[in-house]
Short mmCIF file of C-alpha atoms and ligand atoms in Angstrom, two decimals:
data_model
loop_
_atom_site.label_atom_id
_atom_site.label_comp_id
_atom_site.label_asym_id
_atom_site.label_seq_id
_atom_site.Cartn_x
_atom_site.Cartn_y
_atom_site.Cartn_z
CA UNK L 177 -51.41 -36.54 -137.89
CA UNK L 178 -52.08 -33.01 -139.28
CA UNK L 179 -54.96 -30.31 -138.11
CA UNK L 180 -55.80 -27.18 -139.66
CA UNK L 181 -55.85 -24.21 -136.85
CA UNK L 182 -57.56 -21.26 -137.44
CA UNK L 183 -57.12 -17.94 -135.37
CA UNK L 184 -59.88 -15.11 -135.74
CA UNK L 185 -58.90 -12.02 -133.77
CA UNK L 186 -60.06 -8.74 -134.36
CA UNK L 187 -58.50 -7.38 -137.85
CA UNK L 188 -57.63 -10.57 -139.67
CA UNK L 189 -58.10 -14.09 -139.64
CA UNK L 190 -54.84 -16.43 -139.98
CA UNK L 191 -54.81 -20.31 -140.53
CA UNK L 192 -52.30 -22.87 -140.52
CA UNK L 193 -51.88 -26.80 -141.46
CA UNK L 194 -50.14 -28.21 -138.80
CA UNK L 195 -48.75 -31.55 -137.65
CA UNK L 196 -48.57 -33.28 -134.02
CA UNK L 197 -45.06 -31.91 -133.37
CA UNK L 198 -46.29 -28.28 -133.59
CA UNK L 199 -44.66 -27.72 -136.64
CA UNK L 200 -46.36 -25.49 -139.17
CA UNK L 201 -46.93 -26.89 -142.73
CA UNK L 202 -48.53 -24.29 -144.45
CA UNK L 203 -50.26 -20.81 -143.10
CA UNK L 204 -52.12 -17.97 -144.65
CA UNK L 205 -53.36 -14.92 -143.26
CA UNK L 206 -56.39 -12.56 -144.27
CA UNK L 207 -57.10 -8.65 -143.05
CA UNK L 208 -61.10 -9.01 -142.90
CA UNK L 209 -61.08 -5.53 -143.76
CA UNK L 210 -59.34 -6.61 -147.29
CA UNK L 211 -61.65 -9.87 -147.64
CA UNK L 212 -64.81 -8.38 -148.20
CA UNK L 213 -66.77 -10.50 -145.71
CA UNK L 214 -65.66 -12.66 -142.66
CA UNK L 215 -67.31 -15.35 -144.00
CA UNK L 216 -65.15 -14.78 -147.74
CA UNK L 217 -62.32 -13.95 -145.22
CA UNK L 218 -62.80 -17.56 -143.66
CA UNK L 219 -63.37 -19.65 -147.12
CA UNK L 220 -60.25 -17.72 -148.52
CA UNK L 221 -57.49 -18.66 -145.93
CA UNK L 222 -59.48 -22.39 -145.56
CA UNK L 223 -58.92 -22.77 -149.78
CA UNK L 224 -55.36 -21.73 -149.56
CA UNK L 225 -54.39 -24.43 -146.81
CA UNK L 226 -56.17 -27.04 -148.73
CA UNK L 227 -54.47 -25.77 -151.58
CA UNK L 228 -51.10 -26.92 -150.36
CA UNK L 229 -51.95 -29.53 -148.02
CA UNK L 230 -54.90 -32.00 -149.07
CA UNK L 231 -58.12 -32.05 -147.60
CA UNK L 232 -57.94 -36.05 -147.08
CA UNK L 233 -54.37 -35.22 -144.59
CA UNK L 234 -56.13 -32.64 -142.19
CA UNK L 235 -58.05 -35.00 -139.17
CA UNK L 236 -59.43 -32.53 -137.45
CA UNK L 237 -59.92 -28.31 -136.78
CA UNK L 238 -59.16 -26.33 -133.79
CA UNK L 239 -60.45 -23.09 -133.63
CA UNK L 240 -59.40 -19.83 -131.48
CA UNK L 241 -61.34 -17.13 -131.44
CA UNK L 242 -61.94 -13.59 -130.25
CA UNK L 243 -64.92 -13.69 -127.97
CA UNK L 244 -67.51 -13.58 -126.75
CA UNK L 245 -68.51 -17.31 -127.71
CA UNK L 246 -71.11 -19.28 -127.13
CA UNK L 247 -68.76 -22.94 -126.71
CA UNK L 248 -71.24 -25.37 -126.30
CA UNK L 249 -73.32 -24.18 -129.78
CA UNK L 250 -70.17 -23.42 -131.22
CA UNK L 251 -71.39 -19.63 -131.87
CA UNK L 252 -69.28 -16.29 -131.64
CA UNK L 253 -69.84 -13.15 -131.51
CA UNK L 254 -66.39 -11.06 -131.61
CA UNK L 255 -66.80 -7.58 -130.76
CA UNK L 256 -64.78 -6.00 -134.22
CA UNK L 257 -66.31 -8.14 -136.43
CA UNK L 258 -70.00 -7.15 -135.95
CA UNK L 259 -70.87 -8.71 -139.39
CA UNK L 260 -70.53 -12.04 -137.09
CA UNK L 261 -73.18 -12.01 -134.26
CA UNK L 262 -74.00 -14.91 -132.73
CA UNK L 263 -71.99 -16.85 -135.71
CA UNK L 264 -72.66 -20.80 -135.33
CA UNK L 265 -69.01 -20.70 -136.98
CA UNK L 266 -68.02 -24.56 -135.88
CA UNK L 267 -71.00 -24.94 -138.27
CA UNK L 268 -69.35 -22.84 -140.99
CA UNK L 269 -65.96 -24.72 -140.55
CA UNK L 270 -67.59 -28.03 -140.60
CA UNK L 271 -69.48 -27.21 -144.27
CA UNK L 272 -66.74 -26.34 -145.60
CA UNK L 273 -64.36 -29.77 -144.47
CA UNK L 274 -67.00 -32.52 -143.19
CA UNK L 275 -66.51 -35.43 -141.53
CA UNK L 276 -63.48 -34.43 -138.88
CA UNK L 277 -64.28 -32.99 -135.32
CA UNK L 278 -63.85 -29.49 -134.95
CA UNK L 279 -62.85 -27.39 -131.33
CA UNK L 280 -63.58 -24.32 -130.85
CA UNK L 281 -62.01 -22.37 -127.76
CA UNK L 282 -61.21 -18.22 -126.91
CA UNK L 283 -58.36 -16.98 -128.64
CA UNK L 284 -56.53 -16.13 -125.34
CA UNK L 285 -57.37 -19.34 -124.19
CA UNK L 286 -55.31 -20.82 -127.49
CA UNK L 287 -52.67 -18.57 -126.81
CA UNK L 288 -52.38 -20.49 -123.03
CA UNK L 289 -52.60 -23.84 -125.03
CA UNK L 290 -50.03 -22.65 -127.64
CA UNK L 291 -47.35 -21.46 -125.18
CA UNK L 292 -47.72 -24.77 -122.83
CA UNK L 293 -47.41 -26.79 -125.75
CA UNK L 294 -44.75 -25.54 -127.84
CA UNK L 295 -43.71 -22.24 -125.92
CA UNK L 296 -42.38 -21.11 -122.77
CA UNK L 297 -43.23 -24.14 -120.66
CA UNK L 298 -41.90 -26.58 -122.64
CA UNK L 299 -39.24 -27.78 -120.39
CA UNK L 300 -42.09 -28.15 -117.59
CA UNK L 301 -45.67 -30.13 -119.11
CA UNK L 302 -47.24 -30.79 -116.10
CA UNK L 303 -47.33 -27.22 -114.70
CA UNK L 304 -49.88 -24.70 -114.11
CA UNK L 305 -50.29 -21.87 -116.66
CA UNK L 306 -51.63 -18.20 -116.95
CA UNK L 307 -51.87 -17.08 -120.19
CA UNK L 308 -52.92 -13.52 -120.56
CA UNK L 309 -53.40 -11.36 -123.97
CA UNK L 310 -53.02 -7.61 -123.63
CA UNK L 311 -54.36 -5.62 -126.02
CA UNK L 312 -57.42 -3.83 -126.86
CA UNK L 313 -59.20 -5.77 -124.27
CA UNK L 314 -57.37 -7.75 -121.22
CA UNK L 315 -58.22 -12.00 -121.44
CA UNK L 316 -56.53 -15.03 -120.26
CA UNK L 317 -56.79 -18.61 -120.28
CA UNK L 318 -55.37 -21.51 -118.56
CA UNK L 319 -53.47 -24.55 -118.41
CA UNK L 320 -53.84 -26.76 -114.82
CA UNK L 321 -51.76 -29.95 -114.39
CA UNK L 322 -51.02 -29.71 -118.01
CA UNK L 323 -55.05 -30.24 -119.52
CA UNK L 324 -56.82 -26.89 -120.81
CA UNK L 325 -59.44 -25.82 -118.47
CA UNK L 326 -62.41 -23.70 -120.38
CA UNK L 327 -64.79 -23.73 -117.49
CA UNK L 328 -68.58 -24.59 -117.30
CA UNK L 329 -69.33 -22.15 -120.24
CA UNK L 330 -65.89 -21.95 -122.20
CA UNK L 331 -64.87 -18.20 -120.62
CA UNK L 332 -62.50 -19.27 -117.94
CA UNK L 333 -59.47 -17.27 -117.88
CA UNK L 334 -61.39 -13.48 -118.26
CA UNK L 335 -58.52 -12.41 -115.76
CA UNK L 336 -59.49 -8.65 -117.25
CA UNK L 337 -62.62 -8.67 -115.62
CA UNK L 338 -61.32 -9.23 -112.02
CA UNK L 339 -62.01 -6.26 -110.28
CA UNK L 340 -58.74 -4.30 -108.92
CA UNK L 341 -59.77 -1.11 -107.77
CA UNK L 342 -63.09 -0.81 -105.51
CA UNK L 343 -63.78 2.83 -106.59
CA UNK L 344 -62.78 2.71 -110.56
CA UNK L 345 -63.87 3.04 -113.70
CA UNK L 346 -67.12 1.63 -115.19
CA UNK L 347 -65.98 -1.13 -117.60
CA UNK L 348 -67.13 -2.54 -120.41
CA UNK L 349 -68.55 -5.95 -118.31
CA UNK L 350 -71.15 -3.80 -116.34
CA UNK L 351 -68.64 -4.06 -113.29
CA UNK L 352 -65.99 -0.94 -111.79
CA UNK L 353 -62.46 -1.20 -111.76
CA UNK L 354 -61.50 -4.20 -113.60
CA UNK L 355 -58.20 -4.01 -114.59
CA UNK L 356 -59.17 -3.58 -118.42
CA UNK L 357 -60.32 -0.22 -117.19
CA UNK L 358 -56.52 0.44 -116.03
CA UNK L 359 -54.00 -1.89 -118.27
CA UNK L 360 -55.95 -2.33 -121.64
CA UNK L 361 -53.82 -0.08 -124.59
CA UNK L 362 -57.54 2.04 -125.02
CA UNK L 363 -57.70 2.30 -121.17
CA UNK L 364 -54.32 3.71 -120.63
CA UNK L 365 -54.20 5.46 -123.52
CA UNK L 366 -57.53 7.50 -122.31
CA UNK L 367 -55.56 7.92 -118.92
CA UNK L 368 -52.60 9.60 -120.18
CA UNK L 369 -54.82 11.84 -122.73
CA UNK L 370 -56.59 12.93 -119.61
CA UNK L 371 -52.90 13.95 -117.98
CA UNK L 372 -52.27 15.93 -120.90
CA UNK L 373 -50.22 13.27 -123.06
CA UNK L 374 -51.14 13.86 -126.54
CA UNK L 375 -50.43 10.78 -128.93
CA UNK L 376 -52.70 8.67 -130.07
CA UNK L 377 -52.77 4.78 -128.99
CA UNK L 378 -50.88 2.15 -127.04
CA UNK L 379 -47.97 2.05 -129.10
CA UNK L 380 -46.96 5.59 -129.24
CA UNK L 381 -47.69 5.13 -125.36
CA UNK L 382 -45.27 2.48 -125.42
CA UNK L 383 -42.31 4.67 -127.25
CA UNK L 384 -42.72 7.71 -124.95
CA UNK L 385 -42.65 5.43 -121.78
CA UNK L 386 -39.08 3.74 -123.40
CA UNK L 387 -38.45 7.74 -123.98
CA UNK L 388 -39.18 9.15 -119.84
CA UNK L 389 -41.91 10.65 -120.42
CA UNK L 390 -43.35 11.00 -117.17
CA UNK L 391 -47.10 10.46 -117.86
CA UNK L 392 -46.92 7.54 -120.11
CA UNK L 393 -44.36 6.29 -118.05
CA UNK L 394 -47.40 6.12 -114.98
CA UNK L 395 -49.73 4.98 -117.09
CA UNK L 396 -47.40 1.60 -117.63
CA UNK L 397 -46.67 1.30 -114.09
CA UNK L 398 -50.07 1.55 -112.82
CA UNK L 399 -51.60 -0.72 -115.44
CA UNK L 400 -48.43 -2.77 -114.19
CA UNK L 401 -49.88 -2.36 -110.67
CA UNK L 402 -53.84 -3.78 -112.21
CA UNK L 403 -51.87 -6.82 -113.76
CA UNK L 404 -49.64 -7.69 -110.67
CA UNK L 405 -52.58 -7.39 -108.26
CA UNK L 406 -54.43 -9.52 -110.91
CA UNK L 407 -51.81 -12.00 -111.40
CA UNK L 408 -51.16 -12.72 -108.20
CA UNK L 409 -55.28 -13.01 -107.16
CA UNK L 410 -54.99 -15.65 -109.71
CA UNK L 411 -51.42 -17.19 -107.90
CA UNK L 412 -52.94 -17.75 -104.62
CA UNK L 413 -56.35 -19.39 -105.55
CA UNK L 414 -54.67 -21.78 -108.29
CA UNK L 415 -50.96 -22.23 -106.80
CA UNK L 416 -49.75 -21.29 -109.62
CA UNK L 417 -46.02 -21.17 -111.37
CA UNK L 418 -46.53 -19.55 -114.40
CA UNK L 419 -47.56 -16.74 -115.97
CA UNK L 420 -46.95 -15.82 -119.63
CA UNK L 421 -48.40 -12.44 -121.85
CA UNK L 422 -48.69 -11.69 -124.85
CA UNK L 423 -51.28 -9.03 -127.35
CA UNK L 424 -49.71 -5.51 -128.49
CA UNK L 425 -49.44 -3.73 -125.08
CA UNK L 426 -47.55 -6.46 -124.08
CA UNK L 427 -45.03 -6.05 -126.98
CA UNK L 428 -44.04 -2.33 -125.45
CA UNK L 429 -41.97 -5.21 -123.20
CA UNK L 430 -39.41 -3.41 -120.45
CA UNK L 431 -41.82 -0.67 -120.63
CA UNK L 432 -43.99 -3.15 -119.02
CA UNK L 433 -42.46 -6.22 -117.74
CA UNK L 434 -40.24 -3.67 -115.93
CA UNK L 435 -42.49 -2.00 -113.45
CA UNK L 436 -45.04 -5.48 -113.21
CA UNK L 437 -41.80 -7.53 -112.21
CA UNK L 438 -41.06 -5.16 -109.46
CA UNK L 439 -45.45 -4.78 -108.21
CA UNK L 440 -45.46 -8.40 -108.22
CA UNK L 441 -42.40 -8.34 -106.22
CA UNK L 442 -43.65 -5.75 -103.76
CA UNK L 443 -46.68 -7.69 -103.04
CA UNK L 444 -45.86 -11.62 -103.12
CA UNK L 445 -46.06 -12.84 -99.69
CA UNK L 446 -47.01 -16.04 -99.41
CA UNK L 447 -44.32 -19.33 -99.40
CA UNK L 448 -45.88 -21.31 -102.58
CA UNK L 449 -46.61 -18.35 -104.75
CA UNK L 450 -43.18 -17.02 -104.39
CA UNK L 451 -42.07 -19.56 -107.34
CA UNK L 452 -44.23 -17.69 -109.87
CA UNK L 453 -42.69 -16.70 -113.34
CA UNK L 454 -43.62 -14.19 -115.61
CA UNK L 455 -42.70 -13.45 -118.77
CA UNK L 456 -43.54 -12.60 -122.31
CA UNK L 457 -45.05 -14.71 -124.72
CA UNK L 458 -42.02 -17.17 -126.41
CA UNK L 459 -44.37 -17.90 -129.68
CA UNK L 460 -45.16 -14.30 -130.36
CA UNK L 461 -47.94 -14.42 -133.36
CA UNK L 462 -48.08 -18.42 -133.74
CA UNK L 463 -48.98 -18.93 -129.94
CA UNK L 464 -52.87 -18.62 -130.94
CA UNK L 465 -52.16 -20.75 -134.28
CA UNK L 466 -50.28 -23.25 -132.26
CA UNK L 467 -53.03 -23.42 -129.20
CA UNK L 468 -55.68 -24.30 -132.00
CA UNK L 469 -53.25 -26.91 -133.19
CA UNK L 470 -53.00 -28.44 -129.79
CA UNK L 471 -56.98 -28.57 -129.04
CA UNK L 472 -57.53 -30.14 -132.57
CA UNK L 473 -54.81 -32.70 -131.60
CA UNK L 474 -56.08 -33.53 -127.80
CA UNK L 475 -57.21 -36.84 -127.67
CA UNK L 476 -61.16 -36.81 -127.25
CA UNK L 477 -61.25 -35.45 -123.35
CA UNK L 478 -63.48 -33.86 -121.11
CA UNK L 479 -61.66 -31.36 -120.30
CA UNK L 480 -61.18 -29.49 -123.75
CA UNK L 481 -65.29 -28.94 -123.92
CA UNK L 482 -67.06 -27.14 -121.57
CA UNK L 483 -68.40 -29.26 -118.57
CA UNK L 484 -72.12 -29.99 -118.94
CA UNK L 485 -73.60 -28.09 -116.61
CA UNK L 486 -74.42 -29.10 -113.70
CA UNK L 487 -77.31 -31.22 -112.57
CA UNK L 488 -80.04 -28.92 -109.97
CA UNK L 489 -79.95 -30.09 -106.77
CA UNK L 490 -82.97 -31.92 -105.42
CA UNK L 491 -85.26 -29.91 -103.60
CA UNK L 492 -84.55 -29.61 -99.95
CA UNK L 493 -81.08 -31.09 -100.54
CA UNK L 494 -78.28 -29.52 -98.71
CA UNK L 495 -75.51 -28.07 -100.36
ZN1 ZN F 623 -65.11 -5.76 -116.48
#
């Protein structure tokens, strides 16, 4: 059996045929900026994959996107690609290849999928799994006993949005002191501008942490400090084993895994969390691609579309 996956993040949109042992049997990428139009971006990459592998051999579509989405419509609204508000894209997809079921989920949460089905749990299905994308933003999705969870609305896993400092930043959400305000590449790049570091993004943050310099070198531990605190929040409500990131500011790796390896170790206490792993992403660019795969392949389930919401409770009924 063979899916097409389709993985729209913030500068380009990337697609892949591929079968039910993960492997990849054709791909194309497109930079929307070069495309025209998200929507030329989208036929584009879905032509070239039918190109080499027939329409007639693809059984379904699995979709990860950069949010926010609307699941249960099928809409998105990424924040860089404002030519797509409110998008019904599982629509879109299903215009332009009819007749097959098509999945839509976040693009971290694909990147969970991805790694827990081809990636760094592998050797361990039935686990519990953290996936978390740093990059511009801060997201996350999950794997529990092995089944995607998306939650009642399709967000679950917005691990950027827990709060980690009671007198921070405003962030983007509304809220103060979530740790995108502290360990997103925008929000530490601000930081160490404000200290009198003066490059200009998360990367050349990156290389003058690997270099000593002292102020990008805090700016890595503390948004090391935002992710451990994060992490392990996460750890001790879901007894959880693993924890995997990926997205650019993740990529800066010692830089980073250093200093978060030794917060999380300052800070886990507890017997059953003490088991938790951490590590980089194992599928680098094809987690996301990969994830898609795997929620176009699922067997029809629950648990990969959001739970209908609940039922009101009766009036006077307890809770
Ligand atoms: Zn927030």
């Amino acid at each position: 059996m063979n899916v097409l996956a389709i993985d729209i993040g913030g500068t380009k949109i990337a697609a892949a045929a591929v079968n039910s042992d993960g492997r990849i049997l054709a791909r194309h990428e497109v930079l929307l900026a070069a495309a025209g139009s998200p929507d030329r971006a989208l036929t584009t990459i879905i032509e070239a994959i039918l190109a080499r592998v027939p329409a007639d051999e693809l059984q379904g579509v699995g979709i990860g996107s950069a949010g926010p989405l609307d699941v249960a419509r099928g809409a998105v609204s990424p924040i860089n690609i404002p030519a797509w508000r409110d998008h019904l894209l599982v629509d879109a997809v299903a215009a332009l290849l009819p007749d097959r079921p098509v999945r839509l989920a976040g693009d971290a949460q694909c990147m969970a999928l991805g790694e827990w089905w081809r990636g760094a749990a592998l050797d361990r299905r039935s686990e519990t799994l953290l996936g978390i994308v740093v990059s511009t933003g801060v997201g996350g999705g999950w794997v529990l006993d092995g089944v995607p969870y998306l939650g009642c609305t399709g967000n679950a896993g917005h691990i950027g949005h827990i709060a980690v400092d009671l007198d921070g930043d405003r962030c983007s959400c509304g809220s103060f002191g979530c740790v995108e305000t502290i360990a997103s590449g925008p929000s530490m790049t601000a930081w160490a501008r404000r200290r009198g570091w003066n490059g200009s993004d998360a990367r050349a943050l990156a290389l003058a942490a690997a270099e000593g310099h002292p102020i990008a070198v805090a700016a890595f531990g503390r948004a090391a400090d935002a992710l451990a605190t994060a992490i392990l929040t996460a750890a001790v409500l879901m007894d959880l084993d693993r924890v995997v990131i990926g997205g650019g500011v993740a990529a800066a790796g010692s830089v980073l895994f250093g200093p978060l390896g030794q917060a999380v170790a300052d800070r886990n206490c507890l017997p059953y969390t003490r088991r938790l792993r951490i590590g980089p992403t194992t599928l680098g660019r094809d987690a996301g691609l990969l994830g898609a795969a795997a929620l176009a392949l699922a067997p029809s389930s629950p648990a990969l579309v959001p739970h209908p919401p609940h039922p009101p409770h009766p009036q006077g009924a307890s809770l």
